[in-house]
Short mmCIF file of C-alpha atoms and ligand atoms in Angstrom, two decimals:
data_model
loop_
_atom_site.label_atom_id
_atom_site.label_comp_id
_atom_site.label_asym_id
_atom_site.label_seq_id
_atom_site.Cartn_x
_atom_site.Cartn_y
_atom_site.Cartn_z
CA UNK A 1 23.63 -1.59 25.62
CA UNK A 2 24.69 2.28 26.37
CA UNK A 3 26.40 4.14 23.32
CA UNK A 4 30.21 5.09 24.34
CA UNK A 5 31.04 8.94 23.24
CA UNK A 6 34.71 9.54 22.86
CA UNK A 7 36.02 13.28 22.79
CA UNK A 8 39.66 13.86 21.97
CA UNK A 9 41.24 16.98 20.88
CA UNK A 10 41.68 15.78 17.31
CA UNK A 11 39.29 13.69 15.68
CA UNK A 12 40.53 10.94 13.40
CA UNK A 13 39.49 11.90 9.82
CA UNK A 14 40.11 10.38 6.22
CA UNK A 15 38.29 7.55 4.37
CA UNK A 16 39.79 4.95 6.86
CA UNK A 17 40.95 6.06 9.97
CA UNK A 18 43.96 4.43 11.42
CA UNK A 19 46.29 4.69 14.46
CA UNK A 20 46.47 2.90 18.06
CA UNK A 21 43.65 4.96 19.59
CA UNK A 22 40.88 4.22 16.66
CA UNK A 23 41.53 0.91 16.92
CA UNK A 24 41.27 0.79 20.48
CA UNK A 25 37.90 2.28 20.52
CA UNK A 26 36.68 1.14 17.11
CA UNK A 27 35.11 -1.94 18.33
CA UNK A 28 33.47 -0.50 21.43
CA UNK A 29 32.48 2.42 19.21
CA UNK A 30 30.98 0.47 16.67
CA UNK A 31 28.84 -2.12 18.98
CA UNK A 32 27.45 0.46 20.85
CA UNK A 33 26.36 2.86 17.85
CA UNK A 34 28.61 5.28 19.41
CA UNK A 35 30.09 8.38 18.26
CA UNK A 36 33.81 10.06 18.70
CA UNK A 37 33.78 13.75 18.92
CA UNK A 38 36.76 16.03 18.14
CA UNK A 39 38.27 19.01 16.62
CA UNK A 40 38.34 18.96 12.75
CA UNK A 41 41.97 20.22 12.18
CA UNK A 42 40.33 23.71 10.31
CA UNK A 43 41.27 26.83 11.84
CA UNK A 44 38.81 29.48 10.20
CA UNK A 45 37.00 32.47 11.36
CA UNK A 46 33.88 31.16 11.12
CA UNK A 47 33.71 27.92 13.04
CA UNK A 48 29.91 27.79 12.99
CA UNK A 49 28.01 26.82 16.01
CA UNK A 50 27.10 22.52 15.53
CA UNK A 51 28.99 19.80 15.09
CA UNK A 52 29.87 18.42 11.73
CA UNK A 53 28.99 15.05 10.45
CA UNK A 54 32.34 12.77 8.76
CA UNK A 55 30.53 9.93 7.46
CA UNK A 56 32.73 6.79 5.93
CA UNK A 57 33.88 5.45 9.11
CA UNK A 58 32.25 2.44 11.25
CA UNK A 59 31.15 4.68 14.06
CA UNK A 60 30.05 8.47 13.99
CA UNK A 61 32.25 11.47 13.72
CA UNK A 62 31.26 14.87 14.64
CA UNK A 63 33.87 17.57 14.56
CA UNK A 64 34.20 21.32 15.46
CA UNK A 65 36.45 23.91 14.04
CA UNK A 66 38.40 26.59 16.15
CA UNK A 67 39.05 30.08 15.42
CA UNK A 68 42.61 31.27 15.10
CA UNK A 69 42.60 33.02 18.54
CA UNK A 70 40.93 29.87 19.97
CA UNK A 71 43.55 27.79 18.22
CA UNK A 72 46.41 30.05 19.71
CA UNK A 73 45.09 30.17 23.33
CA UNK A 74 43.48 26.84 23.99
CA UNK A 75 45.71 24.30 21.83
CA UNK A 76 49.14 26.33 21.45
CA UNK A 77 48.68 28.18 24.66
CA UNK A 78 47.26 26.65 27.53
CA UNK A 79 47.44 22.82 26.30
CA UNK A 80 51.25 22.92 24.57
CA UNK A 81 52.68 25.86 26.23
CA UNK A 82 51.44 25.17 30.02
CA UNK A 83 50.44 21.58 30.48
CA UNK A 84 52.81 20.04 27.92
CA UNK A 85 55.84 21.27 29.24
CA UNK A 86 54.30 21.15 32.85
CA UNK A 87 53.56 17.60 32.64
CA UNK A 88 56.82 16.78 31.19
CA UNK A 89 58.88 18.43 34.01
CA UNK A 90 59.89 21.18 32.21
CA UNK A 91 58.02 24.35 33.91
CA UNK A 92 60.59 26.44 32.73
CA UNK A 93 59.59 26.19 29.10
CA UNK A 94 55.93 27.39 30.25
CA UNK A 95 54.63 30.30 28.92
CA UNK A 96 51.87 31.59 31.01
CA UNK A 97 49.44 34.14 30.03
CA UNK A 98 46.13 34.91 31.47
CA UNK A 99 44.49 34.85 27.90
CA UNK A 100 45.78 31.29 27.50
CA UNK A 101 43.92 29.93 30.76
CA UNK A 102 40.87 32.06 29.63
CA UNK A 103 41.00 30.70 25.87
CA UNK A 104 40.98 27.13 27.29
CA UNK A 105 37.99 27.52 29.54
CA UNK A 106 36.19 29.15 26.82
CA UNK A 107 36.98 26.32 24.23
CA UNK A 108 35.95 23.48 26.66
CA UNK A 109 32.66 25.67 27.42
CA UNK A 110 32.11 25.52 23.66
CA UNK A 111 32.53 22.19 23.15
CA UNK A 112 30.26 21.48 25.96
CA UNK A 113 27.84 23.20 24.34
CA UNK A 114 28.29 21.66 20.86
CA UNK A 115 28.15 18.26 22.90
CA UNK A 116 24.60 19.08 24.53
CA UNK A 117 22.01 18.38 21.47
CA UNK A 118 24.08 14.91 20.60
CA UNK A 119 24.02 13.29 24.12
CA UNK A 120 21.48 10.80 25.48
CA UNK A 121 20.94 10.15 29.35
CA UNK A 122 22.20 6.66 29.21
CA UNK A 123 25.39 7.57 27.09
CA UNK A 124 28.79 7.19 28.84
CA UNK A 125 31.47 9.75 27.83
CA UNK A 126 35.33 9.03 27.69
CA UNK A 127 37.39 12.26 27.34
CA UNK A 128 40.95 11.75 26.20
CA UNK A 129 43.84 13.61 27.56
CA UNK A 130 44.79 17.13 28.63
CA UNK A 131 43.33 19.35 26.33
CA UNK A 132 40.11 18.69 27.83
CA UNK A 133 40.35 18.49 31.72
CA UNK A 134 37.39 20.93 32.21
CA UNK A 135 34.95 19.24 30.02
CA UNK A 136 33.03 17.04 32.77
CA UNK A 137 32.78 19.80 34.87
CA UNK A 138 31.08 21.94 32.17
CA UNK A 139 28.95 18.92 31.08
CA UNK A 140 27.70 18.68 34.51
CA UNK A 141 27.13 22.09 34.73
CA UNK A 142 24.95 21.81 31.51
CA UNK A 143 22.74 18.86 33.72
CA UNK A 144 24.92 15.83 32.19
CA UNK A 145 24.73 12.82 34.61
CA UNK A 146 25.86 10.15 32.44
CA UNK A 147 29.35 8.50 33.62
CA UNK A 148 32.44 10.45 32.37
CA UNK A 149 35.85 9.00 32.46
CA UNK A 150 39.10 10.68 31.55
CA UNK A 151 42.48 9.01 30.38
CA UNK A 152 45.61 11.13 30.34
CA UNK A 153 48.01 9.81 27.99
CA UNK A 154 50.84 12.06 29.62
CA UNK A 155 52.47 11.76 33.01
CA UNK A 156 50.40 13.64 36.04
CA UNK A 157 52.90 16.46 37.64
CA UNK A 158 53.84 16.13 41.04
CA UNK A 159 53.10 18.76 43.68
CA UNK A 160 55.97 20.95 42.95
CA UNK A 161 55.64 21.16 39.24
CA UNK A 162 51.52 21.47 39.61
CA UNK A 163 52.31 24.33 41.97
CA UNK A 164 53.92 26.00 39.11
CA UNK A 165 50.73 26.16 37.27
CA UNK A 166 48.42 29.74 37.31
CA UNK A 167 45.48 27.76 38.44
CA UNK A 168 46.32 24.70 40.42
CA UNK A 169 42.87 24.71 42.67
CA UNK A 170 41.08 25.02 39.58
CA UNK A 171 43.02 21.88 37.73
CA UNK A 172 41.33 19.76 40.72
CA UNK A 173 38.32 21.12 40.45
CA UNK A 174 37.86 20.37 37.18
CA UNK A 175 39.26 16.92 37.77
CA UNK A 176 36.48 16.22 40.47
CA UNK A 177 33.65 15.75 38.30
CA UNK A 178 34.93 12.99 36.15
CA UNK A 179 33.67 9.37 37.57
CA UNK A 180 37.18 7.58 36.77
CA UNK A 181 40.43 9.26 36.02
CA UNK A 182 42.76 6.83 34.04
CA UNK A 183 46.61 7.16 34.20
CA UNK A 184 49.41 5.49 32.30
CA UNK A 185 51.67 4.24 35.40
CA UNK A 186 51.47 3.91 39.19
CA UNK A 187 54.23 6.79 39.16
CA UNK A 188 51.15 9.03 37.91
CA UNK A 189 48.52 7.85 40.04
CA UNK A 190 50.86 8.63 42.77
CA UNK A 191 51.80 11.91 41.66
CA UNK A 192 47.75 12.73 41.47
CA UNK A 193 47.61 11.57 45.04
CA UNK A 194 50.08 13.40 46.53
CA UNK A 195 49.60 16.70 44.47
CA UNK A 196 46.05 16.28 45.35
CA UNK A 197 46.29 16.00 49.15
CA UNK A 198 48.93 19.08 48.97
CA UNK A 199 47.15 21.32 46.55
CA UNK A 200 43.28 20.65 47.30
CA UNK A 201 40.91 19.22 49.64
CA UNK A 202 41.23 15.59 48.37
CA UNK A 203 41.00 12.84 50.67
CA UNK A 204 42.30 9.45 49.83
CA UNK A 205 39.88 6.82 50.68
CA UNK A 206 41.54 3.89 49.60
CA UNK A 207 44.03 2.52 46.86
CA UNK A 208 41.84 3.65 43.92
CA UNK A 209 39.04 6.03 45.57
CA UNK A 210 39.34 10.01 46.48
CA UNK A 211 36.70 12.50 47.82
CA UNK A 212 37.49 15.48 46.21
CA UNK A 213 35.31 19.04 46.43
CA UNK A 214 32.76 16.60 48.25
CA UNK A 215 32.36 14.33 45.01
CA UNK A 216 33.55 10.60 44.94
CA UNK A 217 35.99 10.14 42.30
CA UNK A 218 38.01 6.73 41.23
CA UNK A 219 41.31 6.61 39.61
CA UNK A 220 43.13 3.68 38.22
CA UNK A 221 46.48 2.81 36.11
CA UNK A 222 45.55 1.48 32.71
CA UNK A 223 48.88 1.45 30.82
CA UNK A 224 48.03 1.91 26.90
CA UNK A 225 49.27 -0.83 24.39
CA UNK A 226 49.45 -1.19 20.60
CA UNK A 227 47.87 -3.57 18.04
CA UNK A 228 50.55 -6.09 18.87
CA UNK A 229 49.16 -8.70 16.48
CA UNK A 230 48.55 -6.30 13.31
CA UNK A 231 52.12 -4.74 14.25
CA UNK A 232 53.62 -8.18 14.20
CA UNK A 233 52.57 -9.23 10.82
CA UNK A 234 53.55 -5.90 9.35
CA UNK A 235 56.89 -6.39 10.36
CA UNK A 236 57.20 -9.93 9.13
CA UNK A 237 55.97 -8.99 5.88
CA UNK A 238 58.11 -6.10 5.56
CA UNK A 239 61.04 -6.71 2.90
CA UNK A 240 63.79 -8.37 4.17
CA UNK A 241 67.02 -6.01 2.66
CA UNK A 242 67.95 -3.32 4.83
CA UNK A 243 69.91 -1.29 2.73
CA UNK A 244 72.07 0.49 5.16
CA UNK A 245 73.22 -3.02 6.49
CA UNK A 246 73.86 -4.10 2.94
CA UNK A 247 76.19 -1.18 2.18
CA UNK A 248 77.77 -0.79 5.45
CA UNK A 249 77.95 -4.15 7.55
CA UNK A 250 76.95 -2.04 10.42
CA UNK A 251 74.28 -3.11 12.77
CA UNK A 252 71.48 -0.28 13.00
CA UNK A 253 70.62 1.06 16.06
CA UNK A 254 67.09 3.39 15.35
CA UNK A 255 64.76 6.08 17.73
CA UNK A 256 61.47 7.29 16.07
CA UNK A 257 59.95 10.07 17.74
CA UNK A 258 58.07 13.21 17.23
CA UNK A 259 60.89 15.96 17.43
CA UNK A 260 59.76 16.99 20.94
CA UNK A 261 62.05 18.23 23.89
CA UNK A 262 60.49 15.48 26.10
CA UNK A 263 61.99 12.96 24.15
CA UNK A 264 65.84 13.17 24.74
CA UNK A 265 66.85 13.08 21.48
CA UNK A 266 70.14 15.49 22.15
CA UNK A 267 70.65 13.49 25.54
CA UNK A 268 70.76 10.17 23.23
CA UNK A 269 72.67 11.82 20.38
CA UNK A 270 75.78 12.76 22.91
CA UNK A 271 75.67 9.46 24.44
CA UNK A 272 76.27 8.00 21.19
CA UNK A 273 79.31 10.61 20.90
CA UNK A 274 80.26 9.03 23.82
CA UNK A 275 80.05 5.49 22.82
CA UNK A 276 82.24 6.28 19.57
CA UNK A 277 84.98 8.27 21.75
CA UNK A 278 85.03 5.65 24.33
CA UNK A 279 84.87 2.56 21.99
CA UNK A 280 86.64 2.86 18.34
CA UNK A 281 86.21 -0.42 17.72
CA UNK A 282 82.60 0.24 17.10
CA UNK A 283 83.28 2.72 14.33
CA UNK A 284 81.92 1.55 11.06
CA UNK A 285 80.30 -1.30 12.90
CA UNK A 286 77.39 0.81 14.39
CA UNK A 287 75.16 3.05 12.66
CA UNK A 288 72.22 5.13 14.24
CA UNK A 289 69.03 6.09 12.26
CA UNK A 290 67.10 8.58 13.94
CA UNK A 291 63.56 9.38 12.62
CA UNK A 292 61.85 12.40 14.20
CA UNK A 293 58.92 13.80 12.17
CA UNK A 294 58.30 17.58 12.88
CA UNK A 295 55.51 18.46 15.56
CA UNK A 296 54.06 21.87 17.10
CA UNK A 297 56.54 24.26 14.72
CA UNK A 298 54.41 27.10 16.00
CA UNK A 299 55.84 26.61 19.38
CA UNK A 300 59.15 28.54 20.22
CA UNK A 301 60.35 25.65 22.23
CA UNK A 302 59.87 23.20 19.10
CA UNK A 303 62.17 25.31 17.00
CA UNK A 304 64.85 25.15 19.43
CA UNK A 305 65.04 21.44 19.46
CA UNK A 306 65.46 21.17 15.96
CA UNK A 307 68.17 23.36 15.63
CA UNK A 308 70.05 21.66 18.74
CA UNK A 309 69.53 18.01 17.08
CA UNK A 310 70.50 19.26 13.49
CA UNK A 311 73.65 20.48 14.80
CA UNK A 312 74.36 17.82 16.91
CA UNK A 313 74.38 15.43 14.58
CA UNK A 314 76.51 17.31 12.01
CA UNK A 315 78.92 17.46 14.64
CA UNK A 316 79.16 13.99 15.46
CA UNK A 317 79.00 12.97 11.74
CA UNK A 318 81.89 15.58 11.20
CA UNK A 319 84.12 14.33 13.89
CA UNK A 320 83.60 10.43 13.00
CA UNK A 321 82.43 9.43 9.31
CA UNK A 322 84.62 8.28 7.15
CA UNK A 323 84.44 7.74 3.37
CA UNK A 324 82.00 4.68 3.72
CA UNK A 325 80.61 5.19 7.02
CA UNK A 326 77.61 7.92 8.30
CA UNK A 327 77.53 7.48 11.88
CA UNK A 328 74.07 9.24 12.27
CA UNK A 329 71.41 9.38 9.77
CA UNK A 330 68.91 12.38 11.05
CA UNK A 331 65.47 12.20 8.96
CA UNK A 332 63.07 15.17 9.96
CA UNK A 333 60.11 13.61 8.46
CA UNK A 334 57.51 10.93 9.02
CA UNK A 335 57.57 7.60 7.22
CA UNK A 336 55.05 5.29 6.23
CA UNK A 337 53.94 2.82 9.29
CA UNK A 338 55.13 -0.16 7.29
CA UNK A 339 58.46 1.02 6.64
CA UNK A 340 58.85 1.90 10.01
CA UNK A 341 57.88 -1.84 10.83
CA UNK A 342 60.50 -3.17 8.53
CA UNK A 343 63.22 -0.26 9.91
CA UNK A 344 62.56 -1.63 13.42
CA UNK A 345 62.77 -5.35 12.25
CA UNK A 346 66.38 -5.04 11.05
CA UNK A 347 67.60 -2.61 14.03
CA UNK A 348 69.76 -4.23 16.51
CA UNK A 349 69.03 -1.78 19.04
CA UNK A 350 65.70 -0.05 19.72
CA UNK A 351 66.50 3.54 21.52
CA UNK A 352 63.87 4.90 23.59
CA UNK A 353 65.17 7.49 25.99
CA UNK A 354 62.72 10.02 27.06
CA UNK A 355 63.45 12.30 29.95
CA UNK A 356 59.55 12.13 30.59
CA UNK A 357 56.73 10.19 28.63
CA UNK A 358 53.68 9.21 29.30
CA UNK A 359 53.94 5.63 27.99
CA UNK A 360 56.16 5.75 24.93
CA UNK A 361 54.46 3.19 22.19
CA UNK A 362 57.70 3.07 20.06
CA UNK A 363 59.24 0.90 22.83
CA UNK A 364 56.01 -1.54 22.07
CA UNK A 365 56.13 -1.44 18.49
CA UNK A 366 60.04 -2.05 18.44
CA UNK A 367 59.45 -5.00 20.78
CA UNK A 368 56.42 -6.64 18.40
CA UNK A 369 58.31 -5.99 15.20
CA UNK A 370 61.31 -8.33 15.93
CA UNK A 371 62.41 -11.58 14.61
CA UNK A 372 61.78 -13.89 17.67
CA UNK A 373 64.62 -16.00 16.32
CA UNK A 374 67.33 -13.16 16.44
CA UNK A 375 65.56 -10.11 18.28
CA UNK A 376 67.23 -7.01 18.67
CA UNK A 377 67.52 -5.01 22.06
CA UNK A 378 65.29 -2.27 23.56
CA UNK A 379 67.29 0.39 25.53
CA UNK A 380 64.55 2.34 27.54
CA UNK A 381 64.56 5.26 29.70
CA UNK A 382 63.62 4.78 33.32
CA UNK A 383 61.32 7.85 33.13
CA UNK A 384 59.17 6.19 30.34
CA UNK A 385 55.64 5.03 31.54
CA UNK A 386 56.77 1.79 29.57
CA UNK A 387 59.66 1.00 32.10
CA UNK A 388 57.14 0.26 34.74
CA UNK A 389 56.00 -3.36 32.83
CA UNK A 390 59.00 -3.71 30.42
CA UNK A 391 61.48 -4.61 33.10
CA UNK A 392 63.33 -7.08 30.47
CA UNK A 393 64.49 -3.86 28.71
CA UNK A 394 68.09 -2.22 29.71
CA UNK A 395 66.72 0.62 31.58
CA UNK A 396 68.95 3.89 31.93
CA UNK A 397 69.11 7.24 33.10
CA UNK A 398 69.18 9.28 29.78
CA UNK A 399 70.76 12.33 31.95
CA UNK A 400 73.69 10.19 32.19
CA UNK A 401 75.48 9.73 28.81
CA UNK A 402 77.81 7.37 30.07
CA UNK A 403 74.91 4.83 31.52
CA UNK A 404 72.88 5.04 27.95
CA UNK A 405 76.24 4.73 26.10
CA UNK A 406 77.05 1.60 28.32
CA UNK A 407 73.71 -0.01 27.43
CA UNK A 408 74.33 0.62 23.64
CA UNK A 409 77.74 -1.31 24.41
CA UNK A 410 75.85 -4.05 26.29
CA UNK A 411 73.35 -4.37 23.48
CA UNK A 412 75.84 -4.50 20.80
CA UNK A 413 77.78 -7.66 22.68
CA UNK A 414 74.82 -9.39 24.12
CA UNK A 415 74.28 -13.11 23.31
CA UNK A 416 71.68 -14.57 21.09
CA UNK A 417 70.61 -16.28 23.77
CA UNK A 418 69.95 -13.37 26.38
CA UNK A 419 68.59 -11.25 23.40
CA UNK A 420 65.71 -14.11 23.44
CA UNK A 421 65.07 -14.55 26.81
CA UNK A 422 64.69 -10.77 27.16
CA UNK A 423 62.49 -10.52 23.99
CA UNK A 424 60.30 -13.47 24.75
CA UNK A 425 59.37 -11.81 28.12
CA UNK A 426 58.80 -8.47 26.65
CA UNK A 427 56.70 -9.38 23.81
CA UNK A 428 54.65 -11.79 26.29
CA UNK A 429 53.69 -8.56 28.01
CA UNK A 430 53.32 -6.33 24.59
CA UNK A 431 50.58 -8.91 23.36
CA UNK A 432 48.80 -9.67 26.78
CA UNK A 433 48.33 -5.80 27.42
CA UNK A 434 47.69 -4.79 23.95
CA UNK A 435 45.29 -1.76 22.68
CA UNK A 436 42.35 -3.94 22.86
CA UNK A 437 43.23 -4.98 26.46
CA UNK A 438 43.65 -1.55 27.55
CA UNK A 439 40.00 -0.05 26.33
CA UNK A 440 38.37 -2.95 27.77
CA UNK A 441 40.22 -2.60 30.91
CA UNK A 442 39.10 0.89 31.22
CA UNK A 443 35.85 0.80 29.93
CA UNK A 444 34.93 -1.95 32.46
CA UNK A 445 36.56 0.01 35.59
CA UNK A 446 34.28 3.07 34.24
CA UNK A 447 31.39 0.95 34.35
CA UNK A 448 31.82 -0.06 37.85
CA UNK A 449 32.79 3.14 39.04
CA UNK A 450 29.34 5.27 37.88
C1 GDG B 1 51.34 10.37 23.56
C2 GDG B 1 52.16 10.46 24.87
C3 GDG B 1 51.70 7.90 25.16
C4 GDG B 1 56.45 8.29 15.15
N1 GDG B 1 56.99 8.91 13.82
C5 GDG B 1 56.15 8.28 12.80
C6 GDG B 1 55.07 7.49 13.36
N2 GDG B 1 55.37 7.73 14.84
C7 GDG B 1 54.46 6.92 15.77
C8 GDG B 1 55.18 5.83 16.56
C9 GDG B 1 53.81 5.75 17.92
C10 GDG B 1 53.48 7.06 17.66
O1 GDG B 1 53.69 7.79 16.45
C11 GDG B 1 54.18 8.26 18.90
O2 GDG B 1 53.54 7.63 20.06
P1 GDG B 1 54.38 7.89 21.62
O3 GDG B 1 53.67 6.79 22.26
O4 GDG B 1 55.74 7.33 21.08
O5 GDG B 1 54.41 9.07 21.67
P2 GDG B 1 53.30 10.45 21.73
O6 GDG B 1 53.17 11.04 20.10
O7 GDG B 1 54.14 11.58 22.67
O8 GDG B 1 52.11 10.09 22.39
C12 GDG B 1 52.88 8.96 25.20
C13 GDG B 1 51.23 7.83 23.78
O9 GDG B 1 50.46 9.29 23.57
C14 GDG B 1 49.73 6.99 23.80
O10 GDG B 1 49.18 7.08 24.95
O11 GDG B 1 52.62 6.60 25.01
O12 GDG B 1 53.44 9.09 26.23
O13 GDG B 1 53.10 11.41 24.79
O14 GDG B 1 52.96 4.91 17.26
O15 GDG B 1 55.07 4.89 15.86
N3 GDG B 1 54.61 7.05 12.62
C15 GDG B 1 54.62 6.82 11.43
N4 GDG B 1 55.78 7.65 10.89
C16 GDG B 1 56.53 8.41 11.71
O16 GDG B 1 57.37 8.90 11.19
N5 GDG B 1 53.98 6.36 10.53
#
């Protein structure tokens, strides 16, 4: 059996690395004697010229450090100040600097150099996400003939956004060196096909086959899932009490997102404000808990979103709070996973309202965590990749506060029978297309594509 080599921006470290992707890939890595390669998280002025081994996981882990200039240009710069806003429909937030593009190319070149001594001819290589688009081209330039696949966790931009890149032709050249491109949703495969048609020499040969820069390339849709069985168990075991409900008698609405401008948190707050203005009967009967751990604080656009969100939460509480009711609780830090699972289970409404999102795993976790006898209602943005497969959620347009507020009111009123019906169909999808299904589906297709 050929070894699986996974490459991602961050290497999962720690004694018992956990998280969805680790669970997804652990079996395939372990059974093939595979390797995971990624950034250690260490920014140092002497990053070294070989990969560092990290024992203690059921597969081999090899890391590289970055110097501060590379971290600034490759990670904060091209990856998170150009590609991230672009792929989330916010080209206005891009900060284009020639040194960001150079730094991004340079780090991908270095990763390829560091990988070469560790590769064997019969490996298969799976590259994760937007930080590493050029990696296949760099590996091919060093003589690697092994199958190489890429999976993009975030949306693929359409032609108008792609055209705002400083180097759209180069993006398609990078992609042409992969055997398989995996996307989260049909929407992304469509955007790739259309952008490639308009901005490169790409021919669309059939549903999933393309010719790009003279090379044959497969592309497909592989919606990522969660470790559903584990999450169901975690939520069931969570302590039953919810202090907020005991103290106030209000039904809880929950949002859980990294504090990212793509997640539509301010839009969701404004919709809640509208709900409270329009339906005073709901005062003291509904309570909104938003958990939003910090992320990428060094990037300017993330400082702005924090200010906006705190300001809005303060205003809504000032407008509506009473002595025994706080309408919004905004927690700007991370919670342990088992606490999240328990909170999801207690929440009557799960609010997932991104303006753009590759998939959104919170939507799936919320469904998995529910009590099937008395489940809550998922309110889901049509712009999350998850909306393509979770049609039994209340699907909303997050830009329209009255649409979102209407769904919140509908969820509050929904009969037990309807909640159960919707939930059982949603749960079936979450369990069938879980994280193990995702990695199997992708790797089987990679084997056929190369
Ligand atoms: C990218 C794409 C795609 C959040 N707060 C806490 C916490 N979380 C966990 C959630 C969930 C994960 O983080 C977030 O996943 P998402 O899918 O919602 O979003 P991104 O981080 O933007 O991920 C996305 C994903 O990649 C996978 O392909 O779905 O579209 O943007 O698992 O539970 N976990 C803990 N405490 C928190 O406070 N423990």
